[in-house]
Short mmCIF file of C-alpha atoms in Angstrom, two decimals:
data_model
loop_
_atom_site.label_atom_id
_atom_site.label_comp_id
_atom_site.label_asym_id
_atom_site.label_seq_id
_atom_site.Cartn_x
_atom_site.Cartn_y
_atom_site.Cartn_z
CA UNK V 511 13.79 -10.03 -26.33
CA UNK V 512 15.44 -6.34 -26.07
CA UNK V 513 12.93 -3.92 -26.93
CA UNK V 514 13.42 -0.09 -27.54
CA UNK V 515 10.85 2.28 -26.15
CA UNK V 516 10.56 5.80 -27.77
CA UNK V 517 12.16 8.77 -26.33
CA UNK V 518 8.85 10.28 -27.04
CA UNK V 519 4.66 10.06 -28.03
CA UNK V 520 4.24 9.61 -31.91
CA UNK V 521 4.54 7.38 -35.84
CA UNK V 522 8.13 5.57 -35.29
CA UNK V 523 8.79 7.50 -38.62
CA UNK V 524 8.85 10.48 -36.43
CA UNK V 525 10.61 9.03 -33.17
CA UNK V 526 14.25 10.72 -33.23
CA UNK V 527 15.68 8.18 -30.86
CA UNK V 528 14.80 4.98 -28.29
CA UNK V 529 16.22 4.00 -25.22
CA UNK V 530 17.18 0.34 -24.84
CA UNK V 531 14.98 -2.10 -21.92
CA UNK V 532 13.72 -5.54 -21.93
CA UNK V 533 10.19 -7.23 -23.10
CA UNK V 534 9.35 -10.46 -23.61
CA UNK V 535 6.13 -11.84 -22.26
CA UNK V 536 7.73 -14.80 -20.44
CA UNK V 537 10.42 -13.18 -18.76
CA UNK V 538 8.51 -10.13 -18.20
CA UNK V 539 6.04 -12.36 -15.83
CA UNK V 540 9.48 -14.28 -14.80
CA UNK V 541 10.63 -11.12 -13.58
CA UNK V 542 7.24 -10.00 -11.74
CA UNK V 543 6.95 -12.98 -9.95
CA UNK V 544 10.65 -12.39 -8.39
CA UNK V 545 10.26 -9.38 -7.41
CA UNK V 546 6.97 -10.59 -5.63
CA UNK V 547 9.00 -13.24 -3.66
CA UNK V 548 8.66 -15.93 -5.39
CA UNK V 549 11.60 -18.53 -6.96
CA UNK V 550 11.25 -18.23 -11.29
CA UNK V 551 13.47 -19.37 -13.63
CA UNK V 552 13.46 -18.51 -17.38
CA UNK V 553 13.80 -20.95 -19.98
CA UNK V 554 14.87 -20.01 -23.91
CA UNK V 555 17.74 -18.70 -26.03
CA UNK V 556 19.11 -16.07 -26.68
CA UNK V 557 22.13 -14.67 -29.06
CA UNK V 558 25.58 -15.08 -28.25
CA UNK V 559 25.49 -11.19 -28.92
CA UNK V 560 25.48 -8.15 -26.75
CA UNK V 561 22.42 -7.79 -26.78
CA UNK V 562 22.07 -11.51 -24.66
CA UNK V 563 24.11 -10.21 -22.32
CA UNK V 564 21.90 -7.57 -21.65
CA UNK V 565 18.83 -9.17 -21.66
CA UNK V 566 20.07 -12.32 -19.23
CA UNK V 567 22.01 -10.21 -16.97
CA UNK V 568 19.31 -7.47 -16.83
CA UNK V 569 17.19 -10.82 -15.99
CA UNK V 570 19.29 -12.06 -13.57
CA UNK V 571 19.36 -9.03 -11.78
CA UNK V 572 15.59 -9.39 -11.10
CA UNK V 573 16.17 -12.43 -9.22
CA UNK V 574 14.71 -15.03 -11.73
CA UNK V 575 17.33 -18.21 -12.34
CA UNK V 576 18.67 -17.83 -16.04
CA UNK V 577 20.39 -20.92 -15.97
CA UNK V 578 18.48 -22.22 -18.12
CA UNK V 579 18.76 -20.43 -20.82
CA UNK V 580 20.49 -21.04 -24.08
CA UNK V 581 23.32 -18.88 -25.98
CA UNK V 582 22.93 -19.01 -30.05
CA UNK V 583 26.40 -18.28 -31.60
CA UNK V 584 24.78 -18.30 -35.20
CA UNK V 585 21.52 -16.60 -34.24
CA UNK V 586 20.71 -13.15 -33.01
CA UNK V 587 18.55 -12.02 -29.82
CA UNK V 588 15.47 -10.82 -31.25
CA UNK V 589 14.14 -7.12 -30.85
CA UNK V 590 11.71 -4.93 -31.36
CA UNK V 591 10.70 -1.34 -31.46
CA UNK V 592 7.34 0.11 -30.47
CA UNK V 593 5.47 3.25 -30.04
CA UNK V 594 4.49 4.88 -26.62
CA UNK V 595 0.70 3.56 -26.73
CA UNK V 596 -0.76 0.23 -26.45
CA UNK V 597 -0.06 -2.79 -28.42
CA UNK V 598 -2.49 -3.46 -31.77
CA UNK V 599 -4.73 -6.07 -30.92
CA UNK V 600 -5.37 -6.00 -35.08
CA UNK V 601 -3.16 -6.00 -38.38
CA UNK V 602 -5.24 -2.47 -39.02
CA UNK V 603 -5.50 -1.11 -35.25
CA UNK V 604 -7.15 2.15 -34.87
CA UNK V 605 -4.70 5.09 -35.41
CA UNK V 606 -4.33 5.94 -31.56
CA UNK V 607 -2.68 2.23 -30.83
CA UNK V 608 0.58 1.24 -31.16
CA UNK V 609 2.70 0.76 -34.46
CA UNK V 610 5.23 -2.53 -33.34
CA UNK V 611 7.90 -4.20 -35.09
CA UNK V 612 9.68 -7.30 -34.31
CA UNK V 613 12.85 -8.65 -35.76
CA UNK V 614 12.27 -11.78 -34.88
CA UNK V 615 12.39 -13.52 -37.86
CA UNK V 616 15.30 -16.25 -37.55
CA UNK V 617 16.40 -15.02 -34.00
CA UNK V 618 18.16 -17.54 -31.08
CA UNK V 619 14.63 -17.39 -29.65
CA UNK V 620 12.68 -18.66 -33.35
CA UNK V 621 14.81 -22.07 -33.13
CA UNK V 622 13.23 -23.35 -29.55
CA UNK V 623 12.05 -27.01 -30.19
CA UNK V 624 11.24 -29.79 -28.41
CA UNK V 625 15.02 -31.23 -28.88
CA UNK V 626 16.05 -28.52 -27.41
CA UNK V 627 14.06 -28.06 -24.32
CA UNK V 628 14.68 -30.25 -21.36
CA UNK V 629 11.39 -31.98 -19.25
CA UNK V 630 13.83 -31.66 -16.24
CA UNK V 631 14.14 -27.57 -16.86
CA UNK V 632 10.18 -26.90 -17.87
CA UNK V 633 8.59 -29.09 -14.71
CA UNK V 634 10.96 -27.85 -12.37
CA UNK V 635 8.35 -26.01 -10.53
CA UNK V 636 4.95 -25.45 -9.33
CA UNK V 637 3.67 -23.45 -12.77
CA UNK V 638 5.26 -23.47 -16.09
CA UNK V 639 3.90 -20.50 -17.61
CA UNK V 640 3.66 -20.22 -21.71
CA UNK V 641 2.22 -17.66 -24.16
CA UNK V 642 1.08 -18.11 -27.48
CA UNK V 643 3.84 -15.78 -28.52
CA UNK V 644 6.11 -18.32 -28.37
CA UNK V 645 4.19 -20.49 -30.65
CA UNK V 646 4.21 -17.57 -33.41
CA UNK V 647 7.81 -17.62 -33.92
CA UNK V 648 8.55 -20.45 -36.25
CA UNK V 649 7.05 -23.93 -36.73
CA UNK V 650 9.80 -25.60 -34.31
CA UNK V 651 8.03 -23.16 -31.64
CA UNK V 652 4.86 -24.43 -32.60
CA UNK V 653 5.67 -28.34 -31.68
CA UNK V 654 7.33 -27.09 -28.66
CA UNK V 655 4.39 -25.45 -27.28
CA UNK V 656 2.46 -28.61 -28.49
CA UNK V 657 4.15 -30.93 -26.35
CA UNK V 658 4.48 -28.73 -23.23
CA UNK V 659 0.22 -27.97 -23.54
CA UNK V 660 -0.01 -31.94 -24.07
CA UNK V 661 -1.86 -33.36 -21.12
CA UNK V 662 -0.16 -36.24 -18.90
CA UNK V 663 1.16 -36.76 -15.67
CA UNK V 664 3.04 -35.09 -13.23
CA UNK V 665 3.27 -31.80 -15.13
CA UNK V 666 3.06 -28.71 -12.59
CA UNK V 667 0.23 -26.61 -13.53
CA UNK V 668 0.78 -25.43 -17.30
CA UNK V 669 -0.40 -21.02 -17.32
CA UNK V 670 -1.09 -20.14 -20.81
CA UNK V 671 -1.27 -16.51 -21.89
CA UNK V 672 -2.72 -16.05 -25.36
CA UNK V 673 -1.08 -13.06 -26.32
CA UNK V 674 -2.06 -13.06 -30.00
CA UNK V 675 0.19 -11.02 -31.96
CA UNK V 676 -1.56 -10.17 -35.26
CA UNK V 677 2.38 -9.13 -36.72
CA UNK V 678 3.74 -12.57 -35.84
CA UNK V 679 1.11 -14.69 -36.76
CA UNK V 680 0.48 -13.07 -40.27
CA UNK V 681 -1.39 -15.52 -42.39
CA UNK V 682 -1.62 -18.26 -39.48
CA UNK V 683 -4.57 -19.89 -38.49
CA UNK V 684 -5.07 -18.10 -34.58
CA UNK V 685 -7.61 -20.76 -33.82
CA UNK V 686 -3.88 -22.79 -33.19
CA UNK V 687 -3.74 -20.49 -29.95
CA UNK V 688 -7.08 -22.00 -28.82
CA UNK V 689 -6.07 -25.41 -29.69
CA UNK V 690 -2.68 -24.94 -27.39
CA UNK V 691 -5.08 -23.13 -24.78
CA UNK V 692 -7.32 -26.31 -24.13
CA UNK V 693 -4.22 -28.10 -22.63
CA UNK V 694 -3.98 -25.84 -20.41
CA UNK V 695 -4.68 -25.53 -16.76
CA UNK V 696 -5.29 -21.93 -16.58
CA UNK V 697 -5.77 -19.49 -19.22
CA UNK V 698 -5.64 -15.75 -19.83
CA UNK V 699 -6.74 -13.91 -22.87
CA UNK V 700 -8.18 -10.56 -23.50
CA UNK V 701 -11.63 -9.87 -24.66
CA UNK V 702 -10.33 -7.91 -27.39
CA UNK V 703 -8.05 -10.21 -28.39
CA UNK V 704 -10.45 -12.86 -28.63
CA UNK V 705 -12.58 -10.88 -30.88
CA UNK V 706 -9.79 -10.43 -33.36
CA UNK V 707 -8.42 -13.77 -33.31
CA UNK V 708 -11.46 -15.59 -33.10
CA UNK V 709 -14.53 -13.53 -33.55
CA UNK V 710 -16.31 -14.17 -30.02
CA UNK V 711 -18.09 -11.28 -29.21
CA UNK V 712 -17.72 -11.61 -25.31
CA UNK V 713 -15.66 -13.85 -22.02
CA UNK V 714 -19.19 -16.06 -21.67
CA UNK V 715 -18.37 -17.01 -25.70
CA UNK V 716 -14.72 -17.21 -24.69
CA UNK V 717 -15.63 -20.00 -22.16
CA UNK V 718 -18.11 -21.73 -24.51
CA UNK V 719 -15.33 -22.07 -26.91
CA UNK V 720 -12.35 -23.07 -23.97
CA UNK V 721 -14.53 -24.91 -21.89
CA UNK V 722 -11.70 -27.54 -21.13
CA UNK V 723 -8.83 -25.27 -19.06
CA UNK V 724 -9.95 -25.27 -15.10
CA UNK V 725 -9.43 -22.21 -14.99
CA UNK V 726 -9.92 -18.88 -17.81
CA UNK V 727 -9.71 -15.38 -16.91
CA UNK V 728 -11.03 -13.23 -19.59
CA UNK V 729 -9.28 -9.95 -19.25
CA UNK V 730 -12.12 -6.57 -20.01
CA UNK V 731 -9.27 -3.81 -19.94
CA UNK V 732 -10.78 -0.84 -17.42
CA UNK V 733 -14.24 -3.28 -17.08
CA UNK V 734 -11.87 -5.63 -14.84
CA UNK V 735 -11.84 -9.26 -15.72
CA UNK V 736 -13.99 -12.40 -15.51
CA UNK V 737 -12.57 -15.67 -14.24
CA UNK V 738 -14.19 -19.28 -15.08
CA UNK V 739 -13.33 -22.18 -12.87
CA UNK V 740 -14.30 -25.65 -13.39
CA UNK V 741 -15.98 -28.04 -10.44
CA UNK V 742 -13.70 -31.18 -9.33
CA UNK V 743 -10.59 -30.25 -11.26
CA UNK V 744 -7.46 -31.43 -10.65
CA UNK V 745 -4.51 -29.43 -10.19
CA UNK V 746 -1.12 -30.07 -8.62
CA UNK V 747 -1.19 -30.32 -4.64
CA UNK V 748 -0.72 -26.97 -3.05
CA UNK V 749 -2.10 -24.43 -5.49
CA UNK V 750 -5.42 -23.86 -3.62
CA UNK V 751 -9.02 -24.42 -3.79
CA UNK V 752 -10.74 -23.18 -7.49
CA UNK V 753 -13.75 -22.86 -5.98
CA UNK V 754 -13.00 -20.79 -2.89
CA UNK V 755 -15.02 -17.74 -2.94
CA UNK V 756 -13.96 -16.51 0.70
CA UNK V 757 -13.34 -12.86 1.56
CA UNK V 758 -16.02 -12.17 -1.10
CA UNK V 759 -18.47 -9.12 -0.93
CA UNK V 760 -21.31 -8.20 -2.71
CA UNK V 761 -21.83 -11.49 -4.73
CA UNK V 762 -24.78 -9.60 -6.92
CA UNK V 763 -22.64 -7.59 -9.27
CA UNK V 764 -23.36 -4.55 -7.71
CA UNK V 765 -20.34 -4.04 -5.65
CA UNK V 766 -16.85 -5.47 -5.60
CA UNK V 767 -17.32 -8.69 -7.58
CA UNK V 768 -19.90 -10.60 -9.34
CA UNK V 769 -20.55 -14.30 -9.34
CA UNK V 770 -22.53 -17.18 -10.01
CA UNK V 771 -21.93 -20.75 -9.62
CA UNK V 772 -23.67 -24.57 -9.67
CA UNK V 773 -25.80 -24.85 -12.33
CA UNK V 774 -26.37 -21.07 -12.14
CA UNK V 775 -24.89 -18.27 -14.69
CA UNK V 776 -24.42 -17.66 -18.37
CA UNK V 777 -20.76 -18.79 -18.06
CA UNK V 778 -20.75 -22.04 -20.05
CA UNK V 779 -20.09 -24.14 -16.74
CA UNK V 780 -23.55 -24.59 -15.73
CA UNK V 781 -24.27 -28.59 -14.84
CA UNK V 782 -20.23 -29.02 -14.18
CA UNK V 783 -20.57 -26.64 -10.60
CA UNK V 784 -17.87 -24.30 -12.26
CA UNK V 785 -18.06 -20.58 -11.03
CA UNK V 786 -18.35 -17.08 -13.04
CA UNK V 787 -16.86 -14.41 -11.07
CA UNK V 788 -16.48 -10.89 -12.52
CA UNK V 789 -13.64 -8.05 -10.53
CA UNK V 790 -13.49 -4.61 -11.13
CA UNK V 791 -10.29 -3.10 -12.16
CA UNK V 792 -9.49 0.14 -9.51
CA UNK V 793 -9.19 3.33 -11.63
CA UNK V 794 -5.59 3.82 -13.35
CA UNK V 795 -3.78 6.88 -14.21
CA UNK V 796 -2.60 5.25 -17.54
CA UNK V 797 0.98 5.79 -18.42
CA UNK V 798 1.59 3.25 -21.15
CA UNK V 799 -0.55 -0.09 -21.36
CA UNK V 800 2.32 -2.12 -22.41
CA UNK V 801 3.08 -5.21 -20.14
CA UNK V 802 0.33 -4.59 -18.21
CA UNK V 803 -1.42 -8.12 -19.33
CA UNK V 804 1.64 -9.87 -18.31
CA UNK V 805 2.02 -8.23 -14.76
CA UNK V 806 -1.90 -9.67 -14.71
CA UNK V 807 -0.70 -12.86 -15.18
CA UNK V 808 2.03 -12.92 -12.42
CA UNK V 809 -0.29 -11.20 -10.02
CA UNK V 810 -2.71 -13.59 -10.23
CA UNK V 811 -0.28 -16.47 -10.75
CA UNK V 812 1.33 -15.17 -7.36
CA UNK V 813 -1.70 -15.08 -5.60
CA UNK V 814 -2.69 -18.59 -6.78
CA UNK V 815 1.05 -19.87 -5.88
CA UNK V 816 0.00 -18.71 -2.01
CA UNK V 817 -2.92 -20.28 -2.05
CA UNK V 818 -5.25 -17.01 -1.77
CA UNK V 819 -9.40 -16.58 -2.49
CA UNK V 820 -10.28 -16.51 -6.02
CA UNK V 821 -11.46 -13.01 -5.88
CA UNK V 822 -8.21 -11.88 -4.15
CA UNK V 823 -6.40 -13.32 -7.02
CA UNK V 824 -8.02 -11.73 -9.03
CA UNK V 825 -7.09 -8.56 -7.45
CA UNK V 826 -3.41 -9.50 -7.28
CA UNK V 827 -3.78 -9.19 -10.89
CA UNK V 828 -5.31 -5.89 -11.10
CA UNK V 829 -3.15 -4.12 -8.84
CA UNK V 830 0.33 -5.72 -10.42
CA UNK V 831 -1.61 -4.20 -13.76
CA UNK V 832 -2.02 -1.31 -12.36
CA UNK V 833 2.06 -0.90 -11.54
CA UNK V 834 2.23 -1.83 -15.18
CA UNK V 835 0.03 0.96 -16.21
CA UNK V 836 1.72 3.69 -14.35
CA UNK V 837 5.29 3.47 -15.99
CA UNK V 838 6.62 3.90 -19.57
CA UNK V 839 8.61 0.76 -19.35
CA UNK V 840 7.21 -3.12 -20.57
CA UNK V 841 8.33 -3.50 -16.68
CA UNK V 842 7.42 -2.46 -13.42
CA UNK V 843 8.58 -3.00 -9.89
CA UNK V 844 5.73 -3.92 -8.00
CA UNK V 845 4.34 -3.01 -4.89
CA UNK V 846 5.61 -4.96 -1.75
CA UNK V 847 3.26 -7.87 -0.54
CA UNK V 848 2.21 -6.41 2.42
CA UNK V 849 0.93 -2.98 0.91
CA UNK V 850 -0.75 -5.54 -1.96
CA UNK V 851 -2.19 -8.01 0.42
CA UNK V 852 -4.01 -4.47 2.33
CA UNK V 853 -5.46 -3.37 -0.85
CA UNK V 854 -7.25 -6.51 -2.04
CA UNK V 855 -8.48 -7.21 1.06
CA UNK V 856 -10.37 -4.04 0.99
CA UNK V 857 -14.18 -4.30 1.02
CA UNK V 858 -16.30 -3.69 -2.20
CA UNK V 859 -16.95 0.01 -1.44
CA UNK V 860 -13.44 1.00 -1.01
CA UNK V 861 -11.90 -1.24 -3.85
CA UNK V 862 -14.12 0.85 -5.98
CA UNK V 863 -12.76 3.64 -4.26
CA UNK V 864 -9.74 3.09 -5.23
CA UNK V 865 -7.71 5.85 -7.89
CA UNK V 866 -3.84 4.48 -8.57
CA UNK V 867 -1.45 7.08 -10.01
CA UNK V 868 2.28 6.80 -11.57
CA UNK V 869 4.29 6.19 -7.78
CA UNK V 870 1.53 4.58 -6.39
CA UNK V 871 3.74 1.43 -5.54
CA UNK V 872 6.07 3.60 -4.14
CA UNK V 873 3.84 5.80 -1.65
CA UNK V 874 0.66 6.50 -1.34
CA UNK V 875 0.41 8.28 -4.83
CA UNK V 876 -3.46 9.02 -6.04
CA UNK V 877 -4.75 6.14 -3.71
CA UNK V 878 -8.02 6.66 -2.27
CA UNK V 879 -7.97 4.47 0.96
CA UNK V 880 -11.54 2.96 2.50
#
């Protein structure tokens, strides 16, 4: 999707002019996870428009594999135009959040299906990553993600980012995004979000209601995040131990993370040894918050990919946030490993030390070492 960030802060009414970028929850995480090193390809369709040129080759360019991905010659790329603040987690978001519209509606993207999408292009990797924006877009969408959430065999590990979108889904039912969630491996979803969608007040009510994914990180905006793992899961070979809580801290809550586990906590997994484990997000200059929920994902996804702690996972997906945070754009180059790896392996103390301004990926820019 080509989206169109305002040359400047206000109502759209009153926005003179936008420059042109790419968004797109998928290929926004797509692109992340590139740029971290890893091997992504992006799977969908797009017009056979300019517009599709840009977004695929401005894709490409990020080093994700776009051969996959299908041109529509009777179908546009879809767009869509936003303010400079955060997305609307409501229809009727407080004034101070961002006015968005798509023109999706009928676009390349809207006619995905299950006919349409080959097994042998989805399971070609270790994660296939989805968001429930996809399933938003037209009822075709909707038995797409259906089938890829379905539970069977062989399927890598299936990421699921709820990303409820109150403009897409207009009169829908969103409980349809928890009902796509619970074939999921691992889940994201913001507290916020969950509130509107599905009126659960906090991430322990979140987990009551999702208690099937092995994995659910509730994101709490500044708060940090809480992740849920489930005892004895099974996930594909390779993508690390759920339960491993080494390199941890302060385990009380008092420091770097919180967390409880066996039959202990008010996390919904007590009896099934699951774990509750609650990480601080480091203090953000805020730029825009735009894309920073999908650079959570592929931070954590890329930690989980190498096989890192739970805790510095989380972390992964805080700091890849955080490079979100500091730039106007739905996408950010993030920080090399090595300068990433440093600063979750910090100890509680310092990680709450920790103040990231706009450059901080490129020097040391507002960062308050231990």
């Amino acid at each position: 999707m080509v989206t169109f960030v305002p040359s400047r802060p206000g109502p759209l009414a009153d926005v003179p002019s936008f420059h042109r970028a790419i968004g797109g929850a998928e290929s926004n995480v797509a692109c992340t996870l590139a740029r971290a090193g890893h091997t992504t390809s992006w799977v969908s369709r797009v017009g056979a428009d300019g517009f599709g040129d840009h977004l695929v080759d401005t894709i490409a360019a990020a080093g994700v594999d776009v051969g996959a991905v299908q041109r529509d010659p009777r179908r546009p790329t879809g767009v869509y135009f936003r303010t400079a603040q955060e997305r609307a987690t409501t229809a009727a978001g407080p004034s101070e959040r961002a006015e968005v519209v798509y023109y999706r509606k009928g676009s390349a993207a809207s006619a995905l299906s299950p006919a349409l999408v080959r097994r042998s292009d989805v399971w070609a990797g270790r994660v296939l990553h989805l968001t429930g924006i996809t399933g938003a877009l037209s009822a075709s969408c909707r038995a797409l993600m259906a089938r890829l959430t379905h539970r069977e065999p062989g399927r890598p590990l299936v990421s699921f980012d709820v990303n409820h979108r109150p403009a897409l889904w207009h009169d829908a039912d969103p409980w349809q995004l928890a009902e796509l969630a619970r074939g999921c491996d691992l889940v994201f979803v913001g507290e916020d979000e969950a509130q509107a969608a599905w009126g659960l007040p906090d991430a322990d009510a979140v987990r009551a209601a999702l208690p099937e994914p092995a994995m659910l990180v509730v994101k709490q905006g500044a708060a940090g995040a809480t992740v849920f793992t489930s005892a004895g899961a099974e996930l594909p070979e390779g993508l690390g131990d759920l339960g491993d809580l080494s390199g941890l801290g302060d385990l009380d809550g008092s420091g770097g993370a919180g967390a409880s586990g066996g039959s202990g906590g008010p996390g919904g997994d007590a009896g099934r040894g699951g774990i509750r484990l609650q990480v601080p997000a480091p203090a953000v200059e805020v730029v825009a918050h735009v894309g920073a929920g999908d650079a959570f994902a592929a931070g954590f996804l890329s930690a989980t990919l190498r096989g890192l702690p739970l805790r510095d996972r989380m972390r992964h997906g805080h700091l890849l946030a955080a490079a979100a945070l500091t730039v106007a754009d739905d996408l950010a180059v993030p920080p090399d490993r090595a300068r990433t790896d440093a600063l979750a392996a910090l100890d509680d103390a310092a990680w709450g030390r920790l103040r990231l301004g706009p450059g901080w990926t490129r020097d040391a820019g507002g960062e308050v070492p231990g």
